PDB file of C-alpha atoms in Angstrom:
ATOM      1  CA  UNK A   1      90.563  68.757 -50.610  1.00  0.00           C
ATOM      2  CA  UNK A   2      88.447  69.576 -53.682  1.00  0.00           C
ATOM      3  CA  UNK A   3      87.116  72.740 -52.052  1.00  0.00           C
ATOM      4  CA  UNK A   4      90.639  73.943 -51.283  1.00  0.00           C
ATOM      5  CA  UNK A   5      91.687  73.396 -54.911  1.00  0.00           C
ATOM      6  CA  UNK A   6      88.764  75.457 -56.194  1.00  0.00           C
ATOM      7  CA  UNK A   7      89.663  78.142 -53.670  1.00  0.00           C
ATOM      8  CA  UNK A   8      93.277  78.040 -54.849  1.00  0.00           C
ATOM      9  CA  UNK A   9      92.177  78.472 -58.476  1.00  0.00           C
ATOM     10  CA  UNK A  10      90.006  81.461 -57.526  1.00  0.00           C
ATOM     11  CA  UNK A  11      92.807  83.197 -55.632  1.00  0.00           C
ATOM     12  CA  UNK A  12      95.261  82.181 -58.367  1.00  0.00           C
ATOM     13  CA  UNK A  13      93.174  84.017 -60.967  1.00  0.00           C
ATOM     14  CA  UNK A  14      93.237  87.167 -58.819  1.00  0.00           C
ATOM     15  CA  UNK A  15      96.973  86.986 -58.106  1.00  0.00           C
ATOM     16  CA  UNK A  16      97.585  86.275 -61.800  1.00  0.00           C
ATOM     17  CA  UNK A  17      96.709  89.923 -62.508  1.00  0.00           C
ATOM     18  CA  UNK A  18      99.452  90.965 -60.094  1.00  0.00           C
ATOM     19  CA  UNK A  19     101.848  88.460 -61.697  1.00  0.00           C
ATOM     20  CA  UNK A  20     101.197  90.006 -65.125  1.00  0.00           C
ATOM     21  CA  UNK A  21     102.212  93.365 -63.668  1.00  0.00           C
ATOM     22  CA  UNK A  22     105.415  91.846 -62.268  1.00  0.00           C
ATOM     23  CA  UNK A  23     106.071  90.281 -65.682  1.00  0.00           C
ATOM     24  CA  UNK A  24     105.999  93.735 -67.319  1.00  0.00           C
ATOM     25  CA  UNK A  25     108.502  95.251 -64.903  1.00  0.00           C
ATOM     26  CA  UNK A  26     110.877  92.315 -64.363  1.00  0.00           C
ATOM     27  CA  UNK A  27     110.819  90.614 -67.741  1.00  0.00           C
ATOM     28  CA  UNK A  28     109.846  93.223 -70.336  1.00  0.00           C
ATOM     29  CA  UNK A  29     111.510  96.295 -68.811  1.00  0.00           C
ATOM     30  CA  UNK A  30     114.239  94.433 -66.907  1.00  0.00           C
ATOM     31  CA  UNK A  31     113.374  96.632 -63.908  1.00  0.00           C
ATOM     32  CA  UNK A  32     113.626  94.972 -60.444  1.00  0.00           C
ATOM     33  CA  UNK A  33     110.626  96.817 -59.027  1.00  0.00           C
ATOM     34  CA  UNK A  34     109.942  96.447 -55.296  1.00  0.00           C
ATOM     35  CA  UNK A  35     107.148  99.025 -55.471  1.00  0.00           C
ATOM     36  CA  UNK A  36     104.861  95.999 -55.869  1.00  0.00           C
ATOM     37  CA  UNK A  37     104.715  95.330 -52.108  1.00  0.00           C
ATOM     38  CA  UNK A  38     103.407  98.871 -51.588  1.00  0.00           C
ATOM     39  CA  UNK A  39     101.210  99.405 -54.661  1.00  0.00           C
ATOM     40  CA  UNK A  40      99.365  96.134 -53.995  1.00  0.00           C
ATOM     41  CA  UNK A  41      98.221  97.568 -50.670  1.00  0.00           C
ATOM     42  CA  UNK A  42      97.543 100.976 -52.261  1.00  0.00           C
ATOM     43  CA  UNK A  43      94.979  99.439 -54.608  1.00  0.00           C
ATOM     44  CA  UNK A  44      93.288  97.656 -51.713  1.00  0.00           C
ATOM     45  CA  UNK A  45      93.470 100.698 -49.424  1.00  0.00           C
ATOM     46  CA  UNK A  46      91.901 103.144 -51.892  1.00  0.00           C
ATOM     47  CA  UNK A  47      89.213 100.636 -52.895  1.00  0.00           C
ATOM     48  CA  UNK A  48      88.264  99.661 -49.329  1.00  0.00           C
ATOM     49  CA  UNK A  49      88.084 103.276 -48.090  1.00  0.00           C
ATOM     50  CA  UNK A  50      85.879 104.297 -51.005  1.00  0.00           C
ATOM     51  CA  UNK A  51      83.582 101.278 -50.548  1.00  0.00           C
ATOM     52  CA  UNK A  52      83.195 101.958 -46.814  1.00  0.00           C
ATOM     53  CA  UNK A  53      82.268 105.549 -47.668  1.00  0.00           C
ATOM     54  CA  UNK A  54      79.513 104.414 -50.023  1.00  0.00           C
ATOM     55  CA  UNK A  55      81.220 104.503 -53.413  1.00  0.00           C
ATOM     56  CA  UNK A  56      80.146 102.053 -56.097  1.00  0.00           C
ATOM     57  CA  UNK A  57      82.546  99.054 -55.948  1.00  0.00           C
ATOM     58  CA  UNK A  58      83.292  99.216 -59.695  1.00  0.00           C
ATOM     59  CA  UNK A  59      84.332 102.870 -59.406  1.00  0.00           C
ATOM     60  CA  UNK A  60      86.320 102.122 -56.237  1.00  0.00           C
ATOM     61  CA  UNK A  61      88.196  99.272 -57.939  1.00  0.00           C
ATOM     62  CA  UNK A  62      89.114 101.435 -60.930  1.00  0.00           C
ATOM     63  CA  UNK A  63      90.263 104.211 -58.573  1.00  0.00           C
ATOM     64  CA  UNK A  64      92.493 101.733 -56.736  1.00  0.00           C
ATOM     65  CA  UNK A  65      94.081 100.656 -60.031  1.00  0.00           C
ATOM     66  CA  UNK A  66      94.671 104.299 -61.048  1.00  0.00           C
ATOM     67  CA  UNK A  67      96.371 104.969 -57.696  1.00  0.00           C
ATOM     68  CA  UNK A  68      98.741 102.084 -58.439  1.00  0.00           C
ATOM     69  CA  UNK A  69      99.447 103.559 -61.880  1.00  0.00           C
ATOM     70  CA  UNK A  70     100.614 106.843 -60.349  1.00  0.00           C
ATOM     71  CA  UNK A  71     102.750 104.999 -57.778  1.00  0.00           C
ATOM     72  CA  UNK A  72     104.490 103.092 -60.575  1.00  0.00           C
ATOM     73  CA  UNK A  73     105.008 106.277 -62.595  1.00  0.00           C
ATOM     74  CA  UNK A  74     106.711 107.915 -59.606  1.00  0.00           C
ATOM     75  CA  UNK A  75     109.092 104.954 -59.337  1.00  0.00           C
ATOM     76  CA  UNK A  76     109.854 105.334 -63.036  1.00  0.00           C
ATOM     77  CA  UNK A  77     110.456 109.070 -62.562  1.00  0.00           C
ATOM     78  CA  UNK A  78     112.831 108.437 -59.646  1.00  0.00           C
ATOM     79  CA  UNK A  79     114.887 106.184 -61.906  1.00  0.00           C
ATOM     80  CA  UNK A  80     114.771 108.088 -65.204  1.00  0.00           C
ATOM     81  CA  UNK A  81     114.741 111.702 -64.024  1.00  0.00           C
ATOM     82  CA  UNK A  82     116.349 111.299 -60.604  1.00  0.00           C
ATOM     83  CA  UNK A  83     118.979 108.892 -61.946  1.00  0.00           C
ATOM     84  CA  UNK A  84     118.353 106.559 -58.992  1.00  0.00           C
ATOM     85  CA  UNK A  85     119.225 102.873 -59.272  1.00  0.00           C
ATOM     86  CA  UNK A  86     116.067 100.879 -60.243  1.00  0.00           C
ATOM     87  CA  UNK A  87     116.254  98.625 -57.193  1.00  0.00           C
ATOM     88  CA  UNK A  88     116.743 101.570 -54.826  1.00  0.00           C
ATOM     89  CA  UNK A  89     113.949 103.553 -56.514  1.00  0.00           C
ATOM     90  CA  UNK A  90     111.549 100.669 -55.911  1.00  0.00           C
ATOM     91  CA  UNK A  91     112.637 100.299 -52.281  1.00  0.00           C
ATOM     92  CA  UNK A  92     112.202 104.029 -51.650  1.00  0.00           C
ATOM     93  CA  UNK A  93     108.716 104.025 -53.164  1.00  0.00           C
ATOM     94  CA  UNK A  94     107.740 100.882 -51.268  1.00  0.00           C
ATOM     95  CA  UNK A  95     108.777 102.494 -47.950  1.00  0.00           C
ATOM     96  CA  UNK A  96     106.966 105.732 -48.814  1.00  0.00           C
ATOM     97  CA  UNK A  97     103.804 103.847 -49.760  1.00  0.00           C
ATOM     98  CA  UNK A  98     103.625 102.205 -46.330  1.00  0.00           C
ATOM     99  CA  UNK A  99     103.015 105.591 -44.714  1.00  0.00           C
ATOM    100  CA  UNK A 100     100.809 106.751 -47.584  1.00  0.00           C
ATOM    101  CA  UNK A 101      98.674 103.618 -47.376  1.00  0.00           C
ATOM    102  CA  UNK A 102      98.317 103.990 -43.614  1.00  0.00           C
ATOM    103  CA  UNK A 103      97.274 107.617 -44.116  1.00  0.00           C
ATOM    104  CA  UNK A 104      94.714 106.557 -46.748  1.00  0.00           C
ATOM    105  CA  UNK A 105      93.241 103.825 -44.544  1.00  0.00           C
ATOM    106  CA  UNK A 106      93.394 105.779 -41.304  1.00  0.00           C
ATOM    107  CA  UNK A 107      93.859 102.496 -39.420  1.00  0.00           C
ATOM    108  CA  UNK A 108      95.849  99.261 -39.853  1.00  0.00           C
ATOM    109  CA  UNK A 109      92.902  97.289 -41.276  1.00  0.00           C
ATOM    110  CA  UNK A 110      89.427  97.855 -42.701  1.00  0.00           C
ATOM    111  CA  UNK A 111      86.736  95.119 -42.601  1.00  0.00           C
ATOM    112  CA  UNK A 112      84.537  94.752 -45.673  1.00  0.00           C
ATOM    113  CA  UNK A 113      82.428  91.736 -44.705  1.00  0.00           C
ATOM    114  CA  UNK A 114      79.243  93.797 -44.308  1.00  0.00           C
ATOM    115  CA  UNK A 115      79.934  96.121 -47.238  1.00  0.00           C
ATOM    116  CA  UNK A 116      78.630  96.076 -50.800  1.00  0.00           C
ATOM    117  CA  UNK A 117      81.635  94.854 -52.814  1.00  0.00           C
ATOM    118  CA  UNK A 118      82.277  93.764 -56.378  1.00  0.00           C
ATOM    119  CA  UNK A 119      81.750  90.134 -55.417  1.00  0.00           C
ATOM    120  CA  UNK A 120      78.420  90.719 -53.649  1.00  0.00           C
ATOM    121  CA  UNK A 121      77.250  92.573 -56.770  1.00  0.00           C
ATOM    122  CA  UNK A 122      78.335  89.709 -59.032  1.00  0.00           C
ATOM    123  CA  UNK A 123      76.687  87.217 -56.683  1.00  0.00           C
ATOM    124  CA  UNK A 124      73.400  89.116 -56.954  1.00  0.00           C
ATOM    125  CA  UNK A 125      73.569  89.146 -60.748  1.00  0.00           C
ATOM    126  CA  UNK A 126      74.454  85.446 -60.757  1.00  0.00           C
ATOM    127  CA  UNK A 127      71.419  84.551 -58.650  1.00  0.00           C
ATOM    128  CA  UNK A 128      69.095  86.793 -60.658  1.00  0.00           C
ATOM    129  CA  UNK A 129      70.120  85.035 -63.883  1.00  0.00           C
ATOM    130  CA  UNK A 130      69.843  81.587 -62.211  1.00  0.00           C
ATOM    131  CA  UNK A 131      73.261  80.616 -63.603  1.00  0.00           C
ATOM    132  CA  UNK A 132      74.183  78.456 -60.611  1.00  0.00           C
ATOM    133  CA  UNK A 133      71.681  75.752 -61.597  1.00  0.00           C
ATOM    134  CA  UNK A 134      72.943  75.796 -65.197  1.00  0.00           C
ATOM    135  CA  UNK A 135      76.560  75.211 -64.187  1.00  0.00           C
ATOM    136  CA  UNK A 136      75.621  72.592 -61.582  1.00  0.00           C
ATOM    137  CA  UNK A 137      73.484  70.572 -64.022  1.00  0.00           C
ATOM    138  CA  UNK A 138      76.401  68.655 -65.658  1.00  0.00           C
ATOM    139  CA  UNK A 139      77.770  67.688 -62.218  1.00  0.00           C
ATOM    140  CA  UNK A 140      74.358  66.344 -61.138  1.00  0.00           C
ATOM    141  CA  UNK A 141      73.914  64.542 -64.460  1.00  0.00           C
ATOM    142  CA  UNK A 142      77.313  62.832 -64.089  1.00  0.00           C
ATOM    143  CA  UNK A 143      76.659  62.078 -60.418  1.00  0.00           C
ATOM    144  CA  UNK A 144      79.685  64.038 -59.208  1.00  0.00           C
ATOM    145  CA  UNK A 145      77.924  66.938 -57.501  1.00  0.00           C
ATOM    146  CA  UNK A 146      80.203  66.445 -54.471  1.00  0.00           C
ATOM    147  CA  UNK A 147      83.165  67.458 -56.643  1.00  0.00           C
ATOM    148  CA  UNK A 148      81.570  70.744 -57.721  1.00  0.00           C
ATOM    149  CA  UNK A 149      82.603  74.042 -56.093  1.00  0.00           C
ATOM    150  CA  UNK A 150      80.309  75.572 -53.507  1.00  0.00           C
ATOM    151  CA  UNK A 151      79.473  78.357 -55.930  1.00  0.00           C
ATOM    152  CA  UNK A 152      80.461  79.089 -59.499  1.00  0.00           C
ATOM    153  CA  UNK A 153      79.915  82.850 -59.508  1.00  0.00           C
ATOM    154  CA  UNK A 154      83.360  83.869 -58.230  1.00  0.00           C
ATOM    155  CA  UNK A 155      85.269  81.292 -60.287  1.00  0.00           C
ATOM    156  CA  UNK A 156      83.505  82.081 -63.568  1.00  0.00           C
ATOM    157  CA  UNK A 157      83.527  85.850 -62.995  1.00  0.00           C
ATOM    158  CA  UNK A 158      87.271  85.812 -62.295  1.00  0.00           C
ATOM    159  CA  UNK A 159      87.876  83.607 -65.328  1.00  0.00           C
ATOM    160  CA  UNK A 160      86.082  86.109 -67.572  1.00  0.00           C
ATOM    161  CA  UNK A 161      88.004  88.972 -65.932  1.00  0.00           C
ATOM    162  CA  UNK A 162      91.441  87.388 -66.411  1.00  0.00           C
ATOM    163  CA  UNK A 163      90.626  86.603 -70.066  1.00  0.00           C
ATOM    164  CA  UNK A 164      89.737  90.277 -70.631  1.00  0.00           C
ATOM    165  CA  UNK A 165      92.918  91.457 -68.884  1.00  0.00           C
ATOM    166  CA  UNK A 166      95.054  89.002 -70.885  1.00  0.00           C
ATOM    167  CA  UNK A 167      93.490  90.004 -74.204  1.00  0.00           C
ATOM    168  CA  UNK A 168      94.002  93.716 -73.456  1.00  0.00           C
ATOM    169  CA  UNK A 169      97.604  93.109 -72.425  1.00  0.00           C
ATOM    170  CA  UNK A 170      98.325  90.988 -75.521  1.00  0.00           C
ATOM    171  CA  UNK A 171      96.809  93.707 -77.717  1.00  0.00           C
ATOM    172  CA  UNK A 172      98.821  96.468 -76.036  1.00  0.00           C
ATOM    173  CA  UNK A 173     102.134  94.615 -76.233  1.00  0.00           C
ATOM    174  CA  UNK A 174     101.647  94.013 -79.966  1.00  0.00           C
ATOM    175  CA  UNK A 175     100.982  97.684 -80.742  1.00  0.00           C
ATOM    176  CA  UNK A 176     103.778 100.021 -81.794  1.00  0.00           C
ATOM    177  CA  UNK A 177     103.968 101.460 -78.264  1.00  0.00           C
ATOM    178  CA  UNK A 178     104.029  97.983 -76.710  1.00  0.00           C
ATOM    179  CA  UNK A 179     106.717  96.793 -79.115  1.00  0.00           C
ATOM    180  CA  UNK A 180     108.847  99.844 -78.300  1.00  0.00           C
ATOM    181  CA  UNK A 181     108.342  99.217 -74.586  1.00  0.00           C
ATOM    182  CA  UNK A 182     109.586  95.651 -74.991  1.00  0.00           C
ATOM    183  CA  UNK A 183     112.535  96.847 -77.056  1.00  0.00           C
ATOM    184  CA  UNK A 184     113.370  99.394 -74.352  1.00  0.00           C
ATOM    185  CA  UNK A 185     113.802  96.577 -71.863  1.00  0.00           C
ATOM    186  CA  UNK A 186     116.035  94.669 -74.284  1.00  0.00           C
ATOM    187  CA  UNK A 187     118.281  97.486 -75.496  1.00  0.00           C
ATOM    188  CA  UNK A 188     117.707 101.117 -74.487  1.00  0.00           C
ATOM    189  CA  UNK A 189     120.593 102.451 -76.579  1.00  0.00           C
ATOM    190  CA  UNK A 190     119.197 100.928 -79.743  1.00  0.00           C
ATOM    191  CA  UNK A 191     115.729 102.370 -79.059  1.00  0.00           C
ATOM    192  CA  UNK A 192     117.237 105.808 -78.414  1.00  0.00           C
ATOM    193  CA  UNK A 193     119.024 105.612 -81.764  1.00  0.00           C
ATOM    194  CA  UNK A 194     115.559 105.602 -83.390  1.00  0.00           C
ATOM    195  CA  UNK A 195     114.753 108.868 -81.529  1.00  0.00           C
ATOM    196  CA  UNK A 196     112.322 107.164 -79.141  1.00  0.00           C
ATOM    197  CA  UNK A 197     111.889 108.562 -75.638  1.00  0.00           C
ATOM    198  CA  UNK A 198     112.959 105.567 -73.541  1.00  0.00           C
ATOM    199  CA  UNK A 199     112.371 107.449 -70.273  1.00  0.00           C
ATOM    200  CA  UNK A 200     108.717 107.937 -71.171  1.00  0.00           C
ATOM    201  CA  UNK A 201     108.294 104.255 -72.016  1.00  0.00           C
ATOM    202  CA  UNK A 202     109.900 103.189 -68.737  1.00  0.00           C
ATOM    203  CA  UNK A 203     107.656 105.547 -66.750  1.00  0.00           C
ATOM    204  CA  UNK A 204     104.478 104.435 -68.533  1.00  0.00           C
ATOM    205  CA  UNK A 205     105.532 100.776 -68.393  1.00  0.00           C
ATOM    206  CA  UNK A 206     106.096 101.000 -64.658  1.00  0.00           C
ATOM    207  CA  UNK A 207     102.743 102.721 -64.311  1.00  0.00           C
ATOM    208  CA  UNK A 208     100.924  99.953 -66.210  1.00  0.00           C
ATOM    209  CA  UNK A 209     102.790  97.306 -64.214  1.00  0.00           C
ATOM    210  CA  UNK A 210     101.757  98.745 -60.856  1.00  0.00           C
ATOM    211  CA  UNK A 211      98.254  99.481 -62.109  1.00  0.00           C
ATOM    212  CA  UNK A 212      97.771  95.744 -62.630  1.00  0.00           C
ATOM    213  CA  UNK A 213      99.299  95.056 -59.212  1.00  0.00           C
ATOM    214  CA  UNK A 214      96.998  97.582 -57.514  1.00  0.00           C
ATOM    215  CA  UNK A 215      94.000  96.215 -59.420  1.00  0.00           C
ATOM    216  CA  UNK A 216      94.844  92.766 -58.078  1.00  0.00           C
ATOM    217  CA  UNK A 217      95.114  94.224 -54.566  1.00  0.00           C
ATOM    218  CA  UNK A 218      91.694  95.845 -54.961  1.00  0.00           C
ATOM    219  CA  UNK A 219      90.213  92.479 -55.977  1.00  0.00           C
ATOM    220  CA  UNK A 220      91.953  90.614 -53.142  1.00  0.00           C
ATOM    221  CA  UNK A 221      90.563  92.856 -50.378  1.00  0.00           C
ATOM    222  CA  UNK A 222      87.031  92.460 -51.760  1.00  0.00           C
ATOM    223  CA  UNK A 223      87.434  88.709 -52.137  1.00  0.00           C
ATOM    224  CA  UNK A 224      88.895  88.208 -48.636  1.00  0.00           C
ATOM    225  CA  UNK A 225      86.596  90.744 -46.946  1.00  0.00           C
ATOM    226  CA  UNK A 226      89.226  93.002 -45.378  1.00  0.00           C
ATOM    227  CA  UNK A 227      92.125  95.320 -46.167  1.00  0.00           C
ATOM    228  CA  UNK A 228      95.296  95.244 -44.082  1.00  0.00           C
ATOM    229  CA  UNK A 229      98.358  97.474 -44.096  1.00  0.00           C
ATOM    230  CA  UNK A 230     100.651  94.406 -44.202  1.00  0.00           C
ATOM    231  CA  UNK A 231      98.757  92.676 -47.000  1.00  0.00           C
ATOM    232  CA  UNK A 232     101.494  93.398 -49.542  1.00  0.00           C
ATOM    233  CA  UNK A 233     104.401  91.843 -47.641  1.00  0.00           C
ATOM    234  CA  UNK A 234     106.091  89.311 -49.924  1.00  0.00           C
ATOM    235  CA  UNK A 235     103.923  90.090 -52.973  1.00  0.00           C
ATOM    236  CA  UNK A 236     106.981  90.546 -55.151  1.00  0.00           C
ATOM    237  CA  UNK A 237     108.120  87.013 -54.300  1.00  0.00           C
ATOM    238  CA  UNK A 238     104.680  85.619 -55.116  1.00  0.00           C
ATOM    239  CA  UNK A 239     104.673  87.484 -58.420  1.00  0.00           C
ATOM    240  CA  UNK A 240     108.164  86.256 -59.308  1.00  0.00           C
ATOM    241  CA  UNK A 241     107.254  82.705 -58.311  1.00  0.00           C
ATOM    242  CA  UNK A 242     104.224  82.826 -60.634  1.00  0.00           C
ATOM    243  CA  UNK A 243     106.291  84.182 -63.543  1.00  0.00           C
ATOM    244  CA  UNK A 244     109.132  81.691 -63.073  1.00  0.00           C
ATOM    245  CA  UNK A 245     106.843  78.676 -62.591  1.00  0.00           C
ATOM    246  CA  UNK A 246     104.918  79.707 -65.709  1.00  0.00           C
ATOM    247  CA  UNK A 247     108.118  80.029 -67.760  1.00  0.00           C
ATOM    248  CA  UNK A 248     109.455  76.660 -66.594  1.00  0.00           C
ATOM    249  CA  UNK A 249     106.223  74.691 -67.066  1.00  0.00           C
ATOM    250  CA  UNK A 250     104.581  76.373 -70.049  1.00  0.00           C
ATOM    251  CA  UNK A 251     107.330  78.099 -72.058  1.00  0.00           C
ATOM    252  CA  UNK A 252     108.089  81.703 -72.962  1.00  0.00           C
ATOM    253  CA  UNK A 253     108.595  81.921 -76.711  1.00  0.00           C
ATOM    254  CA  UNK A 254     105.761  84.319 -77.659  1.00  0.00           C
ATOM    255  CA  UNK A 255     103.946  87.138 -75.858  1.00  0.00           C
ATOM    256  CA  UNK A 256     100.538  85.457 -76.127  1.00  0.00           C
ATOM    257  CA  UNK A 257     101.923  82.205 -74.762  1.00  0.00           C
ATOM    258  CA  UNK A 258     103.972  83.977 -72.094  1.00  0.00           C
ATOM    259  CA  UNK A 259     101.019  85.890 -70.635  1.00  0.00           C
ATOM    260  CA  UNK A 260      99.076  82.619 -70.516  1.00  0.00           C
ATOM    261  CA  UNK A 261     102.066  80.943 -68.848  1.00  0.00           C
ATOM    262  CA  UNK A 262     102.162  83.661 -66.159  1.00  0.00           C
ATOM    263  CA  UNK A 263      98.453  83.175 -65.439  1.00  0.00           C
ATOM    264  CA  UNK A 264      98.806  79.393 -65.235  1.00  0.00           C
ATOM    265  CA  UNK A 265     101.956  79.823 -63.126  1.00  0.00           C
ATOM    266  CA  UNK A 266      99.983  81.890 -60.602  1.00  0.00           C
ATOM    267  CA  UNK A 267      97.297  79.197 -60.407  1.00  0.00           C
ATOM    268  CA  UNK A 268      99.880  76.420 -59.987  1.00  0.00           C
ATOM    269  CA  UNK A 269     101.614  78.438 -57.265  1.00  0.00           C
ATOM    270  CA  UNK A 270      98.351  78.908 -55.335  1.00  0.00           C
ATOM    271  CA  UNK A 271      97.561  75.191 -55.629  1.00  0.00           C
ATOM    272  CA  UNK A 272     101.036  74.318 -54.273  1.00  0.00           C
ATOM    273  CA  UNK A 273     100.498  76.873 -51.509  1.00  0.00           C
ATOM    274  CA  UNK A 274      97.114  75.342 -50.657  1.00  0.00           C
ATOM    275  CA  UNK A 275      98.497  71.796 -50.622  1.00  0.00           C
ATOM    276  CA  UNK A 276     101.428  72.845 -48.419  1.00  0.00           C
ATOM    277  CA  UNK A 277      99.004  74.250 -45.855  1.00  0.00           C
ATOM    278  CA  UNK A 278      97.485  70.782 -45.518  1.00  0.00           C
ATOM    279  CA  UNK A 279     100.791  69.252 -44.362  1.00  0.00           C
ATOM    280  CA  UNK A 280     100.547  68.739 -40.600  1.00  0.00           C
ATOM    281  CA  UNK A 281     103.965  70.022 -39.521  1.00  0.00           C
ATOM    282  CA  UNK A 282     103.729  73.205 -41.626  1.00  0.00           C
ATOM    283  CA  UNK A 283     102.115  76.346 -40.259  1.00  0.00           C
ATOM    284  CA  UNK A 284     100.821  79.501 -41.952  1.00  0.00           C
ATOM    285  CA  UNK A 285     103.953  81.321 -40.775  1.00  0.00           C
ATOM    286  CA  UNK A 286     106.089  78.920 -42.858  1.00  0.00           C
ATOM    287  CA  UNK A 287     104.526  79.961 -46.156  1.00  0.00           C
ATOM    288  CA  UNK A 288     107.097  82.654 -46.967  1.00  0.00           C
ATOM    289  CA  UNK A 289     109.810  80.018 -46.608  1.00  0.00           C
ATOM    290  CA  UNK A 290     107.835  77.641 -48.829  1.00  0.00           C
ATOM    291  CA  UNK A 291     107.462  80.404 -51.433  1.00  0.00           C
ATOM    292  CA  UNK A 292     111.212  81.071 -51.382  1.00  0.00           C
ATOM    293  CA  UNK A 293     111.941  77.354 -51.807  1.00  0.00           C
ATOM    294  CA  UNK A 294     109.500  77.143 -54.730  1.00  0.00           C
ATOM    295  CA  UNK A 295     111.302  80.014 -56.463  1.00  0.00           C
ATOM    296  CA  UNK A 296     114.723  78.453 -55.784  1.00  0.00           C
ATOM    297  CA  UNK A 297     113.628  75.101 -57.236  1.00  0.00           C
ATOM    298  CA  UNK A 298     112.038  76.797 -60.257  1.00  0.00           C
ATOM    299  CA  UNK A 299     115.273  78.700 -60.919  1.00  0.00           C
ATOM    300  CA  UNK A 300     117.753  75.898 -60.247  1.00  0.00           C
ATOM    301  CA  UNK A 301     115.920  72.940 -61.824  1.00  0.00           C
ATOM    302  CA  UNK A 302     115.966  74.178 -65.472  1.00  0.00           C
ATOM    303  CA  UNK A 303     119.672  75.056 -65.147  1.00  0.00           C
ATOM    304  CA  UNK A 304     120.454  71.655 -63.644  1.00  0.00           C
ATOM    305  CA  UNK A 305     118.359  69.904 -66.288  1.00  0.00           C
ATOM    306  CA  UNK A 306     120.129  71.800 -69.070  1.00  0.00           C
ATOM    307  CA  UNK A 307     123.549  70.846 -67.697  1.00  0.00           C
ATOM    308  CA  UNK A 308     122.491  67.194 -67.391  1.00  0.00           C
ATOM    309  CA  UNK A 309     121.189  67.103 -70.972  1.00  0.00           C
ATOM    310  CA  UNK A 310     124.376  68.766 -72.235  1.00  0.00           C
ATOM    311  CA  UNK A 311     126.534  66.184 -70.436  1.00  0.00           C
ATOM    312  CA  UNK A 312     124.449  63.303 -71.787  1.00  0.00           C
ATOM    313  CA  UNK A 313     124.634  64.753 -75.293  1.00  0.00           C
ATOM    314  CA  UNK A 314     128.408  65.104 -74.966  1.00  0.00           C
ATOM    315  CA  UNK A 315     128.767  61.498 -73.768  1.00  0.00           C
ATOM    316  CA  UNK A 316     126.635  60.235 -76.665  1.00  0.00           C
ATOM    317  CA  UNK A 317     128.595  62.199 -79.247  1.00  0.00           C
ATOM    318  CA  UNK A 318     131.883  61.022 -77.705  1.00  0.00           C
ATOM    319  CA  UNK A 319     130.754  57.388 -77.701  1.00  0.00           C
ATOM    320  CA  UNK A 320     129.539  57.724 -81.275  1.00  0.00           C
ATOM    321  CA  UNK A 321     132.893  59.173 -82.354  1.00  0.00           C
ATOM    322  CA  UNK A 322     134.779  56.364 -80.565  1.00  0.00           C
ATOM    323  CA  UNK A 323     132.662  53.632 -82.180  1.00  0.00           C
ATOM    324  CA  UNK A 324     132.984  55.260 -85.592  1.00  0.00           C
TER     325      UNK A 324
END
């Protein structure tokens, strides 16, 4: 039970990077981008192929993220320059990326269990610095060593990584370019009236969005130990679920708070996912259905709660008027 929760937090931190990318496209740019299902695999495909061929895992991970950036830019170009509907542009790019990813990989899946990955490198550094004993000491002192994770290196490394990604994203979105990008999603006509190139901001925004998605894919394949051509199926739903859960549970009033909410939403989603797998009558094949139900509940519940509060408020005001 405890081990599965730690595992869910680890995977949640990785998928949170992908969720931040989905947040940029769906929330900031108001662009329903289905490229995500393809660019997630692109990041993993490029990274895994380069690692297998002896490339440094840091360089391979960055290359995977850059590949996702170009994929997102092409989707933006299809929409802005080709005048293709955003949804259709994403679908077209997603379909094209399936063949591209298969061509990159050369086979449906690539094992990485015996390869030198980012996580094996971090594990070596962790052991060399003897950090495991330092983090385990409080658990031993409190007598709750059984509740500690098997290893802290992945959890702490991913925590540091997601903090860096969040800080960079918060900084970017508060710059002049980031503010204009957000305004483009709200009202393109207004932004154009200030002589800003909205097409450029959409293209770059889509590139950054899919760069984060591909970066997440690159991390996932190294964490799981394999890359698969079907790894990206349903990623857009997972990303949306993380964003919506984060908005419902943690609010969405400011950019800094919203990016944190997306990260926490991804972790909560993975914990729910992990707990659902422990239910006897549910199988791994049911998880897409569970994800869809989670999204439905997250969307419907706030609306239902708002209606209920409005009705109660109306009844109170009516009763108050009658008694007065």
